[in-house]
Tab-separated table of C-alpha atoms in Angstrom:
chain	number	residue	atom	x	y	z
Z	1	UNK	CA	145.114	117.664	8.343
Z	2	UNK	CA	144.581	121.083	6.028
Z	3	UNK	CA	146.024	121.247	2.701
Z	4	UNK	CA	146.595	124.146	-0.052
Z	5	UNK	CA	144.686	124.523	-2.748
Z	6	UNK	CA	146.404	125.169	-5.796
Z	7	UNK	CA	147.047	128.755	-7.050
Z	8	UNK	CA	145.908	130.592	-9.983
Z	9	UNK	CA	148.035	131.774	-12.917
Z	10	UNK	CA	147.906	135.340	-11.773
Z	11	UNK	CA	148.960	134.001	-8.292
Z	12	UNK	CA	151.323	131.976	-9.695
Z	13	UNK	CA	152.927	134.916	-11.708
Z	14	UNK	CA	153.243	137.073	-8.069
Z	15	UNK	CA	154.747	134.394	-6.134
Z	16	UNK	CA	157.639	133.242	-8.816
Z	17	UNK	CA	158.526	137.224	-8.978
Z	18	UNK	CA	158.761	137.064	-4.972
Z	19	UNK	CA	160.681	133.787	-4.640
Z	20	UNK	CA	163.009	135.237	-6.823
Z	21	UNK	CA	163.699	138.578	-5.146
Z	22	UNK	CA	163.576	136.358	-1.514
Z	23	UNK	CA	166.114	134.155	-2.873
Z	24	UNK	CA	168.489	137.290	-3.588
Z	25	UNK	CA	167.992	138.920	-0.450
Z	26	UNK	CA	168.397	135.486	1.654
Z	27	UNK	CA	172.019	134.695	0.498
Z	28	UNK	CA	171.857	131.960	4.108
Z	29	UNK	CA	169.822	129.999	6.082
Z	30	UNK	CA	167.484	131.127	8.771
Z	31	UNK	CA	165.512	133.901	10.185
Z	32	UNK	CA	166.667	137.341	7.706
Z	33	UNK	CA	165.541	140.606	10.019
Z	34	UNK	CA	164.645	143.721	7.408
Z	35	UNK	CA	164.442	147.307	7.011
Z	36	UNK	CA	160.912	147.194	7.823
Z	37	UNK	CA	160.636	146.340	10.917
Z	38	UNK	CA	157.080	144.438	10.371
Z	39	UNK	CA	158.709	142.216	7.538
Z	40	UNK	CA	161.474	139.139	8.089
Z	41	UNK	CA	162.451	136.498	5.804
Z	42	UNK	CA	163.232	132.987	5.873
Z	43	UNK	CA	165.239	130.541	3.930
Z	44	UNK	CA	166.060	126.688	4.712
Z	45	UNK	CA	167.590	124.602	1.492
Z	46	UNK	CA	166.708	121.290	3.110
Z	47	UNK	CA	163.609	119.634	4.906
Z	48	UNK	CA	163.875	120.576	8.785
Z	49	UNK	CA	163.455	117.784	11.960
Z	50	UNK	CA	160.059	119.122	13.484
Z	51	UNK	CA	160.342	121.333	16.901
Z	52	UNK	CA	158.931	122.855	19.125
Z	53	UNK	CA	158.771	126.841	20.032
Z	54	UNK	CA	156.104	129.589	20.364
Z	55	UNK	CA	154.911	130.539	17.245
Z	56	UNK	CA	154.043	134.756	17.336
Z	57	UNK	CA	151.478	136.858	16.248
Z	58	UNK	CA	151.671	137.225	12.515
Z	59	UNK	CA	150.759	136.492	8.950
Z	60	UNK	CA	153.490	133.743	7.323
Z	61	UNK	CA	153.098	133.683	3.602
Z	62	UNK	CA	155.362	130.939	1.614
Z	63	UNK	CA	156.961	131.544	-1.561
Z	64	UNK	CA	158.695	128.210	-2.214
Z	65	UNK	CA	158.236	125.052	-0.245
Z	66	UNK	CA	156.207	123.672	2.012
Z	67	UNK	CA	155.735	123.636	5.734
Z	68	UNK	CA	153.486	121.980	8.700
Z	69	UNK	CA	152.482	123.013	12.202
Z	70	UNK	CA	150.906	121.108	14.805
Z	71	UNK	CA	148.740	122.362	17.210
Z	72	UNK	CA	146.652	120.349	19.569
Z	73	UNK	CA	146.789	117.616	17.552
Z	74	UNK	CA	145.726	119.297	14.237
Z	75	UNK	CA	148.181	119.752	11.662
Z	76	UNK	CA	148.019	122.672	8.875
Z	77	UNK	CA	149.765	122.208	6.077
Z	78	UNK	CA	150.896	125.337	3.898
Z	79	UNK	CA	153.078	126.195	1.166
Z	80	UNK	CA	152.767	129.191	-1.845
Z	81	UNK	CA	148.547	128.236	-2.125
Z	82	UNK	CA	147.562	129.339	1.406
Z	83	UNK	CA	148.934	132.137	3.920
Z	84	UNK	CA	148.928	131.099	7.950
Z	85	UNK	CA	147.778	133.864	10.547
Z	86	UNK	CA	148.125	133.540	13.676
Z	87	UNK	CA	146.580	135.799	16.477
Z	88	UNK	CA	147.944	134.926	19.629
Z	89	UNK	CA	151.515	133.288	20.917
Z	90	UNK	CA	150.753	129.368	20.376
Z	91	UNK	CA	153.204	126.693	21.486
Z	92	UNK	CA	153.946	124.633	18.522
Z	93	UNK	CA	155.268	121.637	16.452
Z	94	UNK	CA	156.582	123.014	13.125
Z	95	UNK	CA	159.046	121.706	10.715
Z	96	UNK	CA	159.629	122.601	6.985
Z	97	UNK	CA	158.432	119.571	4.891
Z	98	UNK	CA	159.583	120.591	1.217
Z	99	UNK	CA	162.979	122.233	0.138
Z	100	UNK	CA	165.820	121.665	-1.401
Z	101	UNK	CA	169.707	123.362	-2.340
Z	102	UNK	CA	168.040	124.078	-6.050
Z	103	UNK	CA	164.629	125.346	-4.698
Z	104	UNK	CA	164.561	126.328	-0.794
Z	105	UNK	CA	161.953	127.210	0.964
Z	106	UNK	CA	161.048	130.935	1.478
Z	107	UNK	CA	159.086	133.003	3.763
Z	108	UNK	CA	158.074	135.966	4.592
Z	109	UNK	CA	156.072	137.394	7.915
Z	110	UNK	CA	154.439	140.290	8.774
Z	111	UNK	CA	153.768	141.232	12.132
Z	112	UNK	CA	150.497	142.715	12.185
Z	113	UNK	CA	149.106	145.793	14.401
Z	114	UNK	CA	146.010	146.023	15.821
Z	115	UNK	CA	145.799	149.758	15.906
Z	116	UNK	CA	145.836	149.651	12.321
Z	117	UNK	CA	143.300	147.078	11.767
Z	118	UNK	CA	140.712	148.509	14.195
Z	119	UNK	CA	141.568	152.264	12.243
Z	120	UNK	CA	140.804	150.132	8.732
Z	121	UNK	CA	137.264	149.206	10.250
Z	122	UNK	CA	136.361	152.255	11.332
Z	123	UNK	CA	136.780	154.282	8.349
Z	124	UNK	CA	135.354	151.581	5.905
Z	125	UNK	CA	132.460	151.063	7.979
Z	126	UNK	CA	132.562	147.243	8.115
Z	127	UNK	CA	130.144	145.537	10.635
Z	128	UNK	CA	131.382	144.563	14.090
Z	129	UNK	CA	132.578	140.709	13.676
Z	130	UNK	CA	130.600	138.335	15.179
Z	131	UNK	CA	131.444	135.500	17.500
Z	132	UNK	CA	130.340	132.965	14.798
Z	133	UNK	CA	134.197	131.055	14.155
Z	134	UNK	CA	135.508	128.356	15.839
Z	135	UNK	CA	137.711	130.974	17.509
Z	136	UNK	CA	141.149	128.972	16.742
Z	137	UNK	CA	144.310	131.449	17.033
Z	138	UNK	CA	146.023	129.563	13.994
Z	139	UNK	CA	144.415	129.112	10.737
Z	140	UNK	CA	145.167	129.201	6.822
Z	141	UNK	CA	143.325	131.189	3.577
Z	142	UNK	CA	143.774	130.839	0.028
Z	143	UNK	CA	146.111	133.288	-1.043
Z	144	UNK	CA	144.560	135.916	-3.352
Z	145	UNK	CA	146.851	138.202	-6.044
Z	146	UNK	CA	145.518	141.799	-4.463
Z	147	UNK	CA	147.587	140.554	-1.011
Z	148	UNK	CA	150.520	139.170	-2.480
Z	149	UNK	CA	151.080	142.225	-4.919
Z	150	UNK	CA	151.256	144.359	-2.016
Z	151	UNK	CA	153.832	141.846	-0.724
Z	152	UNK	CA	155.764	142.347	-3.710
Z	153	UNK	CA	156.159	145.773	-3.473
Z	154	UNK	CA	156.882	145.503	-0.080
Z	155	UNK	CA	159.857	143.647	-1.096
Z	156	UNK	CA	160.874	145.565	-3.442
Z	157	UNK	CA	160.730	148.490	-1.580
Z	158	UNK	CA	163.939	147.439	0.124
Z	159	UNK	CA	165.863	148.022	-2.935
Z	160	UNK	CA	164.802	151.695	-2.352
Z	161	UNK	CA	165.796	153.402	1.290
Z	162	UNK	CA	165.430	156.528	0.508
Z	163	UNK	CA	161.476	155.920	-0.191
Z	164	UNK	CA	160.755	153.396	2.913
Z	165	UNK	CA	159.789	155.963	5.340
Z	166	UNK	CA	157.310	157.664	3.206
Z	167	UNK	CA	156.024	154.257	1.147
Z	168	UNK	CA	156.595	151.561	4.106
Z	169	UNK	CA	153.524	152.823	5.719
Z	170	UNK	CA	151.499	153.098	2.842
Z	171	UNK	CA	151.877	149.331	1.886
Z	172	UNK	CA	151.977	148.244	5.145
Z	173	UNK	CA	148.057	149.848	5.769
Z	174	UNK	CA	147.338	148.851	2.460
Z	175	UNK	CA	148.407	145.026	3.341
Z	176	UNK	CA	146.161	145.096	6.658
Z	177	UNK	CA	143.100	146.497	4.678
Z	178	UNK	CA	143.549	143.535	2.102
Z	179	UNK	CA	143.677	141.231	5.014
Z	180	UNK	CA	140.281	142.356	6.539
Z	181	UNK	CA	138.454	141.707	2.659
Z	182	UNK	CA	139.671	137.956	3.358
Z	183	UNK	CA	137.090	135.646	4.947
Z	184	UNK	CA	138.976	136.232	7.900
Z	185	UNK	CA	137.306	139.287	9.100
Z	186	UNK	CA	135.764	138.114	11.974
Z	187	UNK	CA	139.058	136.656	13.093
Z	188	UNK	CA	141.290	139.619	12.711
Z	189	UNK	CA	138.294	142.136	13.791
Z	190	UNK	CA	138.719	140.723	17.285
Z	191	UNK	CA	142.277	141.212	17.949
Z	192	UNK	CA	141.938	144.734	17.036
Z	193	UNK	CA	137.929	145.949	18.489
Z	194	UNK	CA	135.886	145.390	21.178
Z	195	UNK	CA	136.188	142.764	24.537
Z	196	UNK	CA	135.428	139.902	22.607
Z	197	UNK	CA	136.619	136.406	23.862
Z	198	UNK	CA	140.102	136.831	21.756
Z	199	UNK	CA	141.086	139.467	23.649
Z	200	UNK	CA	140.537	137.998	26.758
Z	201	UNK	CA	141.984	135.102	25.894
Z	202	UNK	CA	144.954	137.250	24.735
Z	203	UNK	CA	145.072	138.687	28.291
Z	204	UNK	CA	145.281	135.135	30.209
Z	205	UNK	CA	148.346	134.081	27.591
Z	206	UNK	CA	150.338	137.455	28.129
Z	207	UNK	CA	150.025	136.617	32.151
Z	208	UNK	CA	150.555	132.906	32.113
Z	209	UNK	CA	153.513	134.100	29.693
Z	210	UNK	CA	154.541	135.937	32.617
Z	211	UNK	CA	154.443	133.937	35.276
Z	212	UNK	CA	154.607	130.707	33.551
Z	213	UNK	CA	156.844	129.527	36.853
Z	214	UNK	CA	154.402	130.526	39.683
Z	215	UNK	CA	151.176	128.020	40.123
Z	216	UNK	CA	148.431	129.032	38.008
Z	217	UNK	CA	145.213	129.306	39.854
Z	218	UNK	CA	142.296	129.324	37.177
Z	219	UNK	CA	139.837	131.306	39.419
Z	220	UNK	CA	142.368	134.440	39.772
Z	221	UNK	CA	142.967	134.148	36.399
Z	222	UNK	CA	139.450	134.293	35.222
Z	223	UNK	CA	138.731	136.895	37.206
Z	224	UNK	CA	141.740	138.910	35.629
Z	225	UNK	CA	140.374	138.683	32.583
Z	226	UNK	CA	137.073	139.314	33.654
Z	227	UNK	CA	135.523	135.780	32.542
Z	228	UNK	CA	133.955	132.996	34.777
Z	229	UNK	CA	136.460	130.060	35.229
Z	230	UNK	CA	134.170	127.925	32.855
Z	231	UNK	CA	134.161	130.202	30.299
Z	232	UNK	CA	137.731	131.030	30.444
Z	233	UNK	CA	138.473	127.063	29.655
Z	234	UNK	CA	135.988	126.946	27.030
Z	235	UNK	CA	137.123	130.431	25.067
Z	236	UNK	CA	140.752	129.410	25.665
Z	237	UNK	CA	140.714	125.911	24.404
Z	238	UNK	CA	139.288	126.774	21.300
Z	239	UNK	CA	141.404	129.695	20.816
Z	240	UNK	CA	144.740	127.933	21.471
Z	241	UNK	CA	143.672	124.486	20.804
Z	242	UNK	CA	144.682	123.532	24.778
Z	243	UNK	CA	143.466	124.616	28.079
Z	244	UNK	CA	145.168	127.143	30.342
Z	245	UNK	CA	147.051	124.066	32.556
Z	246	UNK	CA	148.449	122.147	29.098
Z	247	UNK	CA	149.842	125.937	27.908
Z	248	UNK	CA	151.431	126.631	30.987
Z	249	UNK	CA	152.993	123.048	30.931
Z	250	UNK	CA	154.028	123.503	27.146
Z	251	UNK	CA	155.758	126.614	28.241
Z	252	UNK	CA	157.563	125.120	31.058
Z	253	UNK	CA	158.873	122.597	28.936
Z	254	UNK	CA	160.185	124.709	26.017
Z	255	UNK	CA	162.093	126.674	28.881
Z	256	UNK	CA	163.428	123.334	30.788
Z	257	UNK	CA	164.220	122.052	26.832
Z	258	UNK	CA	166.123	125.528	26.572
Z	259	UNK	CA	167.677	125.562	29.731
Z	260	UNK	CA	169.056	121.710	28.974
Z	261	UNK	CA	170.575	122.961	25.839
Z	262	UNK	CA	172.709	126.295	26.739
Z	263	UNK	CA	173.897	125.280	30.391
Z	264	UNK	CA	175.571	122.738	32.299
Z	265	UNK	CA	172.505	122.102	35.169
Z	266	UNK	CA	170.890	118.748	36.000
Z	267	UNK	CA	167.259	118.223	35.522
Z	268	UNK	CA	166.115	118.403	39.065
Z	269	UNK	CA	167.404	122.168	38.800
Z	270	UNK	CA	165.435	123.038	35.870
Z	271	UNK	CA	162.874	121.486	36.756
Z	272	UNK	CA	162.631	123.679	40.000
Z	273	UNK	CA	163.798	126.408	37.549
Z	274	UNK	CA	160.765	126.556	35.743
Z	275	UNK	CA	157.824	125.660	37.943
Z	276	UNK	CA	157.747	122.173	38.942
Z	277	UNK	CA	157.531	121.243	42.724
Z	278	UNK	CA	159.133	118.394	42.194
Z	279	UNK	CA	161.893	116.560	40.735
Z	280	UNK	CA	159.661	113.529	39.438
């Protein structure tokens, strides 16, 4: 299990200021879509029972509260300390661990854009990454006060929409170059440049996304993605903390688990539904 680290004062100072102006703007609980398209917020005012969905691309920084999410059998905890990224679509157990009426817990994610990180490492010059990470998808950082004062401004920007189309994109590049100065560079280099084994491994999840009900033959995949069958396993169990076979099954079973839920259909037909040959 990871745990935060505790802030700073100057940390500290940012993330009161944004759990103040999140707790305005959230006025119920859930998922809060904004102006900027990039940037949603979250609010729950009590501890949630975990479950499982597909968590998305993005950076999640908490404001107030805690939170963990499992995946293959690791489980990151983060709260107002530590940010989580995550690079590709990972099948999940998350639940919030800490809130309350008096103090909820808040969140905010940003969807980040490759096009705008591989621009940012261009013009600064910064060195190609190299392959030298365990390549895991999901991971945390200590939160440092440069990101989460562009944050803040962010925020506050959407007290001011008459100046979001001119300053969104500003603080929105300057938030992705403040990302690539964390000691994640390597990590967020790859979604953005070159063929390296994140981008493959990218490519196989978009098509088993796909075609998640069809059978999954590894060899056709591989060569897809232009990677030998061995090395597609390898790259894409350390990426997504499972191999190709246990992400298609995850993903068949969130859609059965959905299916169960909204409509009046026996097992054996969602079953079928979704992938599986057979009823047992």
């Amino acid at each position: 299990m990871r745990t935060p680290r505790q802030p700073d004062s100057a940390v500290e100072a940012l993330q009161n200021e944004l759990a103040t102006l999140l707790g305005h703007r959230t006025g119920s609980e859930g998922r809060h879509d904004t102006a900027i398209p990039q940037l949603r917020l979250y609010r729950f005012s009590h501890p949630t029972e975990p479950a499982h969905f597909l968590q998305e691309p993005a950076v999640y920084l908490v404001v107030q509260g805690r939170k963990h999410v499992t995946v293959g059998g690791e489980t990151y905890v983060y709260d107002r300390s530590q940010y989580l990224a995550v690079s590709v679509d990972l099948p999940v157990v998350a639940h919030v661990a800490q809130a309350s009426p008096e103090e909820p817990y808040l969140c905010m994610t940003l969807t980040v854009d490759p096009r705008e990180l591989a621009a940012l490492i261009v013009e600064t010059g910064q060195q190609a990454p190299r392959d030298d990470h365990d390549g895991r998808a999901l991971y945390v950082s200590p939160v440092q006060a440069p990101l989460l004062d562009a944050f803040l401004r962010l925020v506050r920007l959407l007290d001011s929409p008459r100046d979001l189309s001119v300053m969104a994109p500003l603080i929105l590049r300057e938030l992705h170059y403040r990302l690539l100065q964390s000691e994640q560079f390597g990590r967020l280099a790859q979604i953005a440049i070159g063929e390296g084994r994140l981008r493959r491994v990218s490519g196989a999840i978009a098509w088993i996304k796909e075609h998640f009900a069809e059978p999954l033959q590894i060899e056709a995949l591989a060569k897809q993605v232009h990677m030998s069958p061995s090395a597609l396993h390898s790259h894409f169990k350390a990426v997504a903390a499972m191999s190709p076979i246990q992400y298609q099954k995850r993903l068949r079973l969130e859609a059965a688990r959905r299916l169960l839920l909204s409509e009046a259909v026996s097992a054996e037909a969602v079953a079928y539904e979704v992938g599986y040959a057979s009823a047992s």
